mmCIF file of C-alpha atoms and ligand atoms in Angstrom:
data_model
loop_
_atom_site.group_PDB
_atom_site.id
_atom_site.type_symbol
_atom_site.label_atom_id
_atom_site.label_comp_id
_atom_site.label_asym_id
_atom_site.label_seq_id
_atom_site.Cartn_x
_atom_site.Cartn_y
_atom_site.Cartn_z
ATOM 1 C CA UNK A 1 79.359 82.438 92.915
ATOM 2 C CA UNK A 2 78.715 80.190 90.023
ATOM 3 C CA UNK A 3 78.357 76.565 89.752
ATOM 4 C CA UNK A 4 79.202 75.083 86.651
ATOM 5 C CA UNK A 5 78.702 71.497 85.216
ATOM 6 C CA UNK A 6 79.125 71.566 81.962
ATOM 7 C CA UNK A 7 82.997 71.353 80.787
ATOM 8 C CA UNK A 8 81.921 73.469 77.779
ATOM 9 C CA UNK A 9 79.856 76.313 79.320
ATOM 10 C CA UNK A 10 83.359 76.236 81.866
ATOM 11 C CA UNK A 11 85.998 76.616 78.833
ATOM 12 C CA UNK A 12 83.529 79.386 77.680
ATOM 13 C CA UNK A 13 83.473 81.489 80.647
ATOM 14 C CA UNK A 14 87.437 81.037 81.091
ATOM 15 C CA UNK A 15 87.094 82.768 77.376
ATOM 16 C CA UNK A 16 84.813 85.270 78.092
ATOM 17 C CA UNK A 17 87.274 86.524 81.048
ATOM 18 C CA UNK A 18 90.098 86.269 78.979
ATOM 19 C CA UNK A 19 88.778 88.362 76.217
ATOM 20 C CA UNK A 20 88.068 90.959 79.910
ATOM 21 C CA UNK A 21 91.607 91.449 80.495
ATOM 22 C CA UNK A 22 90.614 89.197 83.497
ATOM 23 C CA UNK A 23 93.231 86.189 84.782
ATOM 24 C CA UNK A 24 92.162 83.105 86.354
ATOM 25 C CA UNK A 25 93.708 80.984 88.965
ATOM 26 C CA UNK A 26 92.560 77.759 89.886
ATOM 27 C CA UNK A 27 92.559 75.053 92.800
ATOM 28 C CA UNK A 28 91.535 71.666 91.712
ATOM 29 C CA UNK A 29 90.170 69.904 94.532
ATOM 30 C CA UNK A 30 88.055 66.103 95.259
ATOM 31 C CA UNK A 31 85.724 68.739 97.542
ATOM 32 C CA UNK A 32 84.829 68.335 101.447
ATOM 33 C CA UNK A 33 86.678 71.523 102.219
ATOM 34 C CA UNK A 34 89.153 72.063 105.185
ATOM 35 C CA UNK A 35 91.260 75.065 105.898
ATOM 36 C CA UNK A 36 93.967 73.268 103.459
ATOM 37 C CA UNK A 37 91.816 73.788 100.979
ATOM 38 C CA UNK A 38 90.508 77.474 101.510
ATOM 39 C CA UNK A 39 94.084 78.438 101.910
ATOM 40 C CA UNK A 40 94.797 77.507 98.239
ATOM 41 C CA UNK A 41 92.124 79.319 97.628
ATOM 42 C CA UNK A 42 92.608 82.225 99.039
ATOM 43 C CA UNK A 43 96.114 82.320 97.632
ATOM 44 C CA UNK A 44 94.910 81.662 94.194
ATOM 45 C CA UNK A 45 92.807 84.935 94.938
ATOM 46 C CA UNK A 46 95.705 87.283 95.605
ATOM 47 C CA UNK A 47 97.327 85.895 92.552
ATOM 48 C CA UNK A 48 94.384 86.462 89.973
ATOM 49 C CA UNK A 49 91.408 87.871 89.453
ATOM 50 C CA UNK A 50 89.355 85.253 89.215
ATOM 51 C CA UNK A 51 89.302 81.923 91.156
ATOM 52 C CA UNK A 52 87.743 79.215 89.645
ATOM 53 C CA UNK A 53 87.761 75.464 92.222
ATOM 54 C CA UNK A 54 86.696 72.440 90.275
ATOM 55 C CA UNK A 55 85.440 69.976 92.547
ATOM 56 C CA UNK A 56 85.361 66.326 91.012
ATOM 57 C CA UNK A 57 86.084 63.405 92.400
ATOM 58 C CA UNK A 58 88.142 61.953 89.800
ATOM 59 C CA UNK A 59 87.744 57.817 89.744
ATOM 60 C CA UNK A 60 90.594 57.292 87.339
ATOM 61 C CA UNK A 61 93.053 58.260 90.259
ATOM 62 C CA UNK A 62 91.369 55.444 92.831
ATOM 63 C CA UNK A 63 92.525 51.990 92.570
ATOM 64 C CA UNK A 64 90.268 49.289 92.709
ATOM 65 C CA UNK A 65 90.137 48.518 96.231
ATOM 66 C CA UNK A 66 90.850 51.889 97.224
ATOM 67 C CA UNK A 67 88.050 54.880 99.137
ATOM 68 C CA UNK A 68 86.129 55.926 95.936
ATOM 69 C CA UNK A 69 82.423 55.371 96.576
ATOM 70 C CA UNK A 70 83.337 56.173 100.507
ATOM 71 C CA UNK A 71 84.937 59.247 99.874
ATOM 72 C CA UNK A 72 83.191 62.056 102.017
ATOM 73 C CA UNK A 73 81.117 64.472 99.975
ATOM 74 C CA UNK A 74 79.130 67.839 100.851
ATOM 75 C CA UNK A 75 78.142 69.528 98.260
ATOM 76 C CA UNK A 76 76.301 72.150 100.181
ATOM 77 C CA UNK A 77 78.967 72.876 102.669
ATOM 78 C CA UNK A 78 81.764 73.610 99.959
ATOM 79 C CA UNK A 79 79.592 75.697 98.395
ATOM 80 C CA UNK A 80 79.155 78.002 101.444
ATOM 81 C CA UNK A 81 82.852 77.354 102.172
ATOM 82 C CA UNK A 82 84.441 78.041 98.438
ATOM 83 C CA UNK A 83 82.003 81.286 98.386
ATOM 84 C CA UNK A 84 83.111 82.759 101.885
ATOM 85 C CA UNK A 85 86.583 83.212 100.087
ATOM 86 C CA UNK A 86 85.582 84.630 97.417
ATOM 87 C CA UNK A 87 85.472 81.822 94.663
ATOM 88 C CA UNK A 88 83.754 83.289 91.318
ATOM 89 C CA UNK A 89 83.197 79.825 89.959
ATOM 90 C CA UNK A 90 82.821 75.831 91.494
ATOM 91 C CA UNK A 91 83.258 73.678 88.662
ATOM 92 C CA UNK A 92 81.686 69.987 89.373
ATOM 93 C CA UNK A 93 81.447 67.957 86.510
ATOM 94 C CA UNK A 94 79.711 64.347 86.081
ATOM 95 C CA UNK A 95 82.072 61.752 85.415
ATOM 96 C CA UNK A 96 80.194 60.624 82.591
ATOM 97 C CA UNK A 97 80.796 64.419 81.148
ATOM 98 C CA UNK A 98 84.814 64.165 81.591
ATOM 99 C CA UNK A 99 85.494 60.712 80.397
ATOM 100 C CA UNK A 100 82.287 60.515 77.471
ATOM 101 C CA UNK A 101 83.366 57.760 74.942
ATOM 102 C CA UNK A 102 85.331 55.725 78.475
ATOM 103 C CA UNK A 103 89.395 57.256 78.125
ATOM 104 C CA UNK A 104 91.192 56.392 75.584
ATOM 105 C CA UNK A 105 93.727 58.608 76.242
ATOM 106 C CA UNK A 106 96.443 59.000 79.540
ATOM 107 C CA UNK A 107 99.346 61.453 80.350
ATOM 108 C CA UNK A 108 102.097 59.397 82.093
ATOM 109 C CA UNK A 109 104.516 61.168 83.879
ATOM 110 C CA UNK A 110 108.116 59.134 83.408
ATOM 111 C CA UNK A 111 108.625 56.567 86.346
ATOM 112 C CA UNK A 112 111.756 58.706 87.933
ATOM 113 C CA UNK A 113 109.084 60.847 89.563
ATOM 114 C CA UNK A 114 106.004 58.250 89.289
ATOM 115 C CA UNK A 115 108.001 54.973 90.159
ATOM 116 C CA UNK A 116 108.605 55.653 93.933
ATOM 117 C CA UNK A 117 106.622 56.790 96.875
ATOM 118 C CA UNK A 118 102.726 56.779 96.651
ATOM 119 C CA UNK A 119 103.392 55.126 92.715
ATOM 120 C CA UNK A 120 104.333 51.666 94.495
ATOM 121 C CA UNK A 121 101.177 51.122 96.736
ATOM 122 C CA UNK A 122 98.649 53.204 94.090
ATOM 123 C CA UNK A 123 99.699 51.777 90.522
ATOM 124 C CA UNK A 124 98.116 53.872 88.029
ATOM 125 C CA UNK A 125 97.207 56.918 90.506
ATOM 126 C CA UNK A 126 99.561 59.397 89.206
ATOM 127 C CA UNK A 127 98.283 58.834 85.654
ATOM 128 C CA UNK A 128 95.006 59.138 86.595
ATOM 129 C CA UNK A 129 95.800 62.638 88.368
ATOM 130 C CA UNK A 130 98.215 63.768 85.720
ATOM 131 C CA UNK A 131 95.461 63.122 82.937
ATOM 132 C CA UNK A 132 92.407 64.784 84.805
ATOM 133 C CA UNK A 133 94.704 68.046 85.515
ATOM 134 C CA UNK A 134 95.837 68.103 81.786
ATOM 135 C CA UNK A 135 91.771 67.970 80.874
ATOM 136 C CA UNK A 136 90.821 70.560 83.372
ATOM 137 C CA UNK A 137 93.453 72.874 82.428
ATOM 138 C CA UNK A 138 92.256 72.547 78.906
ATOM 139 C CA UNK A 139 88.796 73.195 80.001
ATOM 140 C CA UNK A 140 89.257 75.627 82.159
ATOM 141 C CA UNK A 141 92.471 77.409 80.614
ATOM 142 C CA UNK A 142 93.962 79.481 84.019
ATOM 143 C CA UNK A 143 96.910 81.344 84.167
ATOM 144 C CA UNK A 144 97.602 79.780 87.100
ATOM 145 C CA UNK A 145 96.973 77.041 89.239
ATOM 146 C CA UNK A 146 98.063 76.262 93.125
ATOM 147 C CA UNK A 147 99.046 72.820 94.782
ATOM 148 C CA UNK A 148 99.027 71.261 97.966
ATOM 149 C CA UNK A 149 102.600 70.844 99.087
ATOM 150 C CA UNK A 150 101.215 67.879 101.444
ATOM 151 C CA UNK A 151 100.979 66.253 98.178
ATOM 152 C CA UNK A 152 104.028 67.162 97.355
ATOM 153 C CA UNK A 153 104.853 63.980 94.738
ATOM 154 C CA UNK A 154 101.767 65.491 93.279
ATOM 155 C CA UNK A 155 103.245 68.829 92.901
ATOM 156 C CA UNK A 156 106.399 67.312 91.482
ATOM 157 C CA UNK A 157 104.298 65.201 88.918
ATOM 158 C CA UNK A 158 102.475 68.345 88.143
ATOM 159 C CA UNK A 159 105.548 70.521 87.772
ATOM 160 C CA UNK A 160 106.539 68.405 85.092
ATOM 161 C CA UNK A 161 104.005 67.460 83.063
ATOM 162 C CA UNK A 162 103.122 71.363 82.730
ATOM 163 C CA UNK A 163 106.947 71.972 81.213
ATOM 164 C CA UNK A 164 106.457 68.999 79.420
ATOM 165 C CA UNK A 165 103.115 69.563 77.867
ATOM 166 C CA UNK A 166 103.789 73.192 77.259
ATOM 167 C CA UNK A 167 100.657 74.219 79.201
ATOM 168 C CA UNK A 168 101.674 77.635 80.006
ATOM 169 C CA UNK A 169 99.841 77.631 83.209
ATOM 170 C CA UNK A 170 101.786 79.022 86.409
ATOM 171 C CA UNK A 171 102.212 76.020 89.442
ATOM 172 C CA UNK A 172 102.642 77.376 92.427
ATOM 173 C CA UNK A 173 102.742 74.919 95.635
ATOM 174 C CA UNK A 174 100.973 75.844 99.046
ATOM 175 C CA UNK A 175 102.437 74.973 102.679
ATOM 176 C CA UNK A 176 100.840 71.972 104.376
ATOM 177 C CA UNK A 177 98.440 73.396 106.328
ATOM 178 C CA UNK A 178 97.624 71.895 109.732
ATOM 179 C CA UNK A 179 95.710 71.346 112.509
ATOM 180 C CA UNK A 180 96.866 72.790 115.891
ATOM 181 C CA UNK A 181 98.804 69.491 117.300
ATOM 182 C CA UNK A 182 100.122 69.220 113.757
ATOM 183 C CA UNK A 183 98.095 66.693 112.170
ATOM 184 C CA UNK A 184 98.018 67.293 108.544
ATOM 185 C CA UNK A 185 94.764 68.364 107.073
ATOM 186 C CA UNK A 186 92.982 65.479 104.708
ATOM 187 C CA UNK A 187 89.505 65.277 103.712
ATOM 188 C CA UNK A 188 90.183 61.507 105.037
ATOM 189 C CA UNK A 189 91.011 62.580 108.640
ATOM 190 C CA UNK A 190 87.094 62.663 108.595
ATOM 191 C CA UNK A 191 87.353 58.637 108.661
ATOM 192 C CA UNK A 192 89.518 58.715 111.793
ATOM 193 C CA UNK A 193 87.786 56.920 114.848
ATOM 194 C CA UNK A 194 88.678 58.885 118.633
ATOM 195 C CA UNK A 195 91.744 56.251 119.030
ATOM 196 C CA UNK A 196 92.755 56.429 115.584
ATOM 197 C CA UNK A 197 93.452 59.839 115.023
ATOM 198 C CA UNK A 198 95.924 59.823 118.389
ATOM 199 C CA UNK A 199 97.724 57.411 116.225
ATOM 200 C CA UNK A 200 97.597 59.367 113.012
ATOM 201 C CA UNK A 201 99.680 61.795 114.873
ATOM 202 C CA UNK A 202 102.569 59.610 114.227
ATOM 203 C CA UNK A 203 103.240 61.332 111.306
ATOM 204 C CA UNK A 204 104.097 64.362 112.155
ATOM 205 C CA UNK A 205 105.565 63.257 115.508
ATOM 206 C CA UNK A 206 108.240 61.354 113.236
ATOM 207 C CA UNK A 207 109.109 64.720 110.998
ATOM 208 C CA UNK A 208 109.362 66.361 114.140
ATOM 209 C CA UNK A 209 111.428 63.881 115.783
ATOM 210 C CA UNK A 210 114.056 63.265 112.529
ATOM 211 C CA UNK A 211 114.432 67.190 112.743
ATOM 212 C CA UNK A 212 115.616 66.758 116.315
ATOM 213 C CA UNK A 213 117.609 63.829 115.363
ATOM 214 C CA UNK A 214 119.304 65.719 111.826
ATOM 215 C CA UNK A 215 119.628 68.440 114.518
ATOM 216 C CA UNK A 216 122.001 66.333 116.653
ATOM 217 C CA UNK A 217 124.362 65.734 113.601
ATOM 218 C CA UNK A 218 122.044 62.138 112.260
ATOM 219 C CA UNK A 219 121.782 62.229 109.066
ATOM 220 C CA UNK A 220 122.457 58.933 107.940
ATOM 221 C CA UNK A 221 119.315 58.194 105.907
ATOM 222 C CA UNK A 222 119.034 54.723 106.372
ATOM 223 C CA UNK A 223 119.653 54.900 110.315
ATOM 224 C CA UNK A 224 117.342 57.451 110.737
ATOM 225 C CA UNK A 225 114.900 54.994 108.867
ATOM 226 C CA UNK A 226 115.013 52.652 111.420
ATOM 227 C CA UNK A 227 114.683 54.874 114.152
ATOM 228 C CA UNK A 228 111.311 56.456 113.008
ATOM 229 C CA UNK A 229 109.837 52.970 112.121
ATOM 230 C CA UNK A 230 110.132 51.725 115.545
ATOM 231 C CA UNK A 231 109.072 55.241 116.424
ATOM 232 C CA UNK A 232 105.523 55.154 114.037
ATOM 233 C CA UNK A 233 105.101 51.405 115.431
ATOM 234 C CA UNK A 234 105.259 52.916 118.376
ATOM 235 C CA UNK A 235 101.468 53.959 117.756
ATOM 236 C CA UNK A 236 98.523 51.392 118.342
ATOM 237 C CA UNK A 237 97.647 50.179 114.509
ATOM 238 C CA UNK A 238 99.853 51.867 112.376
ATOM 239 C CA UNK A 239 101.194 49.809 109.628
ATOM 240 C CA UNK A 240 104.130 51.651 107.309
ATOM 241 C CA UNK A 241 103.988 51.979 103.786
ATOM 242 C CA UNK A 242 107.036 54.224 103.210
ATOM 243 C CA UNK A 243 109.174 56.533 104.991
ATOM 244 C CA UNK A 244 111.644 58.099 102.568
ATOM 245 C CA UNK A 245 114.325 60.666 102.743
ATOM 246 C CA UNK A 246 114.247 61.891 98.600
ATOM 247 C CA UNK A 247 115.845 64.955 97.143
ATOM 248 C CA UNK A 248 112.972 67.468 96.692
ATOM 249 C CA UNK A 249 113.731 67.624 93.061
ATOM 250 C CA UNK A 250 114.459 64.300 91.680
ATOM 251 C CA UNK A 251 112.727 62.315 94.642
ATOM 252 C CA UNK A 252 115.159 60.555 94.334
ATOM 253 C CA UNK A 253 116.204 58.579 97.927
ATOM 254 C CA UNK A 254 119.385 60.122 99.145
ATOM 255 C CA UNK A 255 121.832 58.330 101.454
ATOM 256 C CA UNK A 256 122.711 61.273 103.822
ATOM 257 C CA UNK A 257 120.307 64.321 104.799
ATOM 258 C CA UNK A 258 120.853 67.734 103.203
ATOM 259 C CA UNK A 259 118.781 71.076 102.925
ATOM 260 C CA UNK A 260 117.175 69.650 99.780
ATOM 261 C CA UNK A 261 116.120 66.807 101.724
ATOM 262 C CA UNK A 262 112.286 65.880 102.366
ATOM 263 C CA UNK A 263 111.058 63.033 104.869
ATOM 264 C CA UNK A 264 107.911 62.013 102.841
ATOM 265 C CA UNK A 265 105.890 59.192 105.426
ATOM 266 C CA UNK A 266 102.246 57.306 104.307
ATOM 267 C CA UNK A 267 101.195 55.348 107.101
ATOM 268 C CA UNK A 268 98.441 53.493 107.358
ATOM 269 C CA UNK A 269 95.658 53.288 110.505
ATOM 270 C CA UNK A 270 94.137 49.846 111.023
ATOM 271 C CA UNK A 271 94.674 48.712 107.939
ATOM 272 C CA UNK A 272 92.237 51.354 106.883
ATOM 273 C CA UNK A 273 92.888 54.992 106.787
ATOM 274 C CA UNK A 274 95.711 55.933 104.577
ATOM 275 C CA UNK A 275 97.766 59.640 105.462
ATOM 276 C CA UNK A 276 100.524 60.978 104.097
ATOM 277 C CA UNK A 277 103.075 63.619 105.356
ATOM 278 C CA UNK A 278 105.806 65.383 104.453
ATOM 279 C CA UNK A 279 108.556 68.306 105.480
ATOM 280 C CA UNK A 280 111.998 69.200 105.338
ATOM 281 C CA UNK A 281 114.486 67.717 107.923
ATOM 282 C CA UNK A 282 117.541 69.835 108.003
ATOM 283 C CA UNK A 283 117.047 73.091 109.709
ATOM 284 C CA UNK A 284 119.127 74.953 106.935
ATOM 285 C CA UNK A 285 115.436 75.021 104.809
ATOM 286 C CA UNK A 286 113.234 75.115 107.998
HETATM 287 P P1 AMP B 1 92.246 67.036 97.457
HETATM 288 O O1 AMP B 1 90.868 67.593 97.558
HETATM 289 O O2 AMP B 1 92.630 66.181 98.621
HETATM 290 O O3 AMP B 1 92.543 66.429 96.123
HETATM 291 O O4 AMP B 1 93.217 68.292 97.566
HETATM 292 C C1 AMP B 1 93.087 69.387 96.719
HETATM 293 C C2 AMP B 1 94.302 70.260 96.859
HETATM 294 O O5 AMP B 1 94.415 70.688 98.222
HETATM 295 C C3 AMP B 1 95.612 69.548 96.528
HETATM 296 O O6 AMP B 1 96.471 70.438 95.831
HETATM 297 C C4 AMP B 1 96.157 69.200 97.890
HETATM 298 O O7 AMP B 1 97.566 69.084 97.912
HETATM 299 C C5 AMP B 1 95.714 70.393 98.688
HETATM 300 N N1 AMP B 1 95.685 70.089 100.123
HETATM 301 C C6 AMP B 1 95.014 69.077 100.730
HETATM 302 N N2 AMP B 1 95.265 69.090 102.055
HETATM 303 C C7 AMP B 1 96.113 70.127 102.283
HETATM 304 C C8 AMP B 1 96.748 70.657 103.440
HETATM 305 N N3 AMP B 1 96.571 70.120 104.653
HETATM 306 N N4 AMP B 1 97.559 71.725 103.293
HETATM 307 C C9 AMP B 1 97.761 72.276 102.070
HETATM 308 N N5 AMP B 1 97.187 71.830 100.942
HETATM 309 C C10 AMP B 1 96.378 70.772 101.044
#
């Protein structure tokens, strides 16, 4: 396996395979591997020939009082993680090599995907993310590239901008992968104290619960609302940011549950550790 700095020696590698015959998918990534991760990763491999995982953590996407500097980092152990699946290439740039001059330039997704969601408590985030994808798909020029459906406003924001831009690179999104009591994956479940990670398990308990609930014949979004807020409070130090029923296209909010449905939750622990989660409710799409 290779590890590449440079975002020049990168774009001419992605070349050199090209010119092979050889396709390339690729799984950006902020590094500190979990099974999430390696799953992309994996999948990227039965999809193309080559795998290439850039690892950067991208400080354009943090807000100012947000986890950048604390963000957990192991260089070593990704390494030995990314290569035990087969990854040809790790490409993990300096900052100071993917924003030279300081950025002059931004790709803004339009608000009807960016406006909602994660875009109210992180101003700025999606732009950030939607600008460093557009750069490393430049630089590293795959045919295709797989997404974290945990992310899934992500996804959506990357969907888009890849019609919109006319990047001809493939998007293919990846099931939330979890741990066994159903706890989503995160690199930040690493900041989780004993106590706190019980309570992080509100999450899921609440997509679990509305499924039981849309089950019974609920689907009034707004009730249901209610009902998972007290639920989530429910859990020592948990603090809601949203819990939205949107239409997995538009994300859009929708008044009454359907099969297109998805309950997208961030909650926050003590003030401190941010998660997100997300599924579909109605057991049409389960
Ligand atoms: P990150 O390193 O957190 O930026 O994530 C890199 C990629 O992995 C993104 O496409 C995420 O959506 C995806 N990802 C992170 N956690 C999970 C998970 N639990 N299941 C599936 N994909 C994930």
């Amino acid at each position: 396996m290779k590890i590449i700095r440079s975002p020049q020696e990168m774009t001419v590698w992605s070349q050199e395979q090209a010119l092979a015959g050889r396709t390339i998918g690729f799984v950006p990534t902020m590094g500190f591997f979990h099974e999430g991760h390696l799953a992309l990763m994996r999948r990227a491999g039965e999809l193309a020939d080559q795998v290439v995982v850039s690892l950067f953590v991208n400080p354009t996407q943090f807000g100012p009082q947000e986890d950048l500097t604390a963000y957990p980092r192991d260089f070593e152990r990704d390494q030995a993680l990314a290569d035990s699946v087969g990854v040809e290439v790790i490409f993990a740039p300096e900052a100071e090599d993917m924003y030279p001059y300081g950025a002059k330039t931004a790709v803004t997704v339009g608000e009807e995907l960016t406006g909602q969601l994660c875009g109210t408590s992180r101003p700025g985030h999606f732009t950030g993310v939607a600008t460093v994808v557009s750069k490393l798909f430049n630089i590293v020029r795959p045919d295709l590239a797989v997404f974290g459906e945990k992310d899934f406003q992500q996804l959506a924001v990357i969907r888009q901008m890849t019609t919109d831009l006319n990047f001809g690179v493939k998007i293919i999104g990846h099931p939330v992968i979890r741990e066994k009591d159903g706890l989503a994956m995160s690199s930040r479940n690493t900041y989780l104290q004993p106590k706190e990670r019980e309570s992080a398990l509100s999450l899921f308990r609440a997509l679990a619960m509305a499924r039981t609930l849309v089950a019974e014949g609920k689907r009034d979004a707004a009730q249901l609302t209610v009902e998972l807020e007290r639920f989530i409070l429910s859990f020592p130090g948990t603090a809601v940011d949203y819990i939205s029923f949107v239409d997995q296209f538009t994300l859009q909010p929708v008044a009454e549950v359907n099969k297109d449905t998805v309950l997208a939750l961030a909650v926050k622990i003590n003030g401190r550790v941010r998660l997100i989660d997300n599924g579909f409710v109605d057991e049409k799409t389960l």
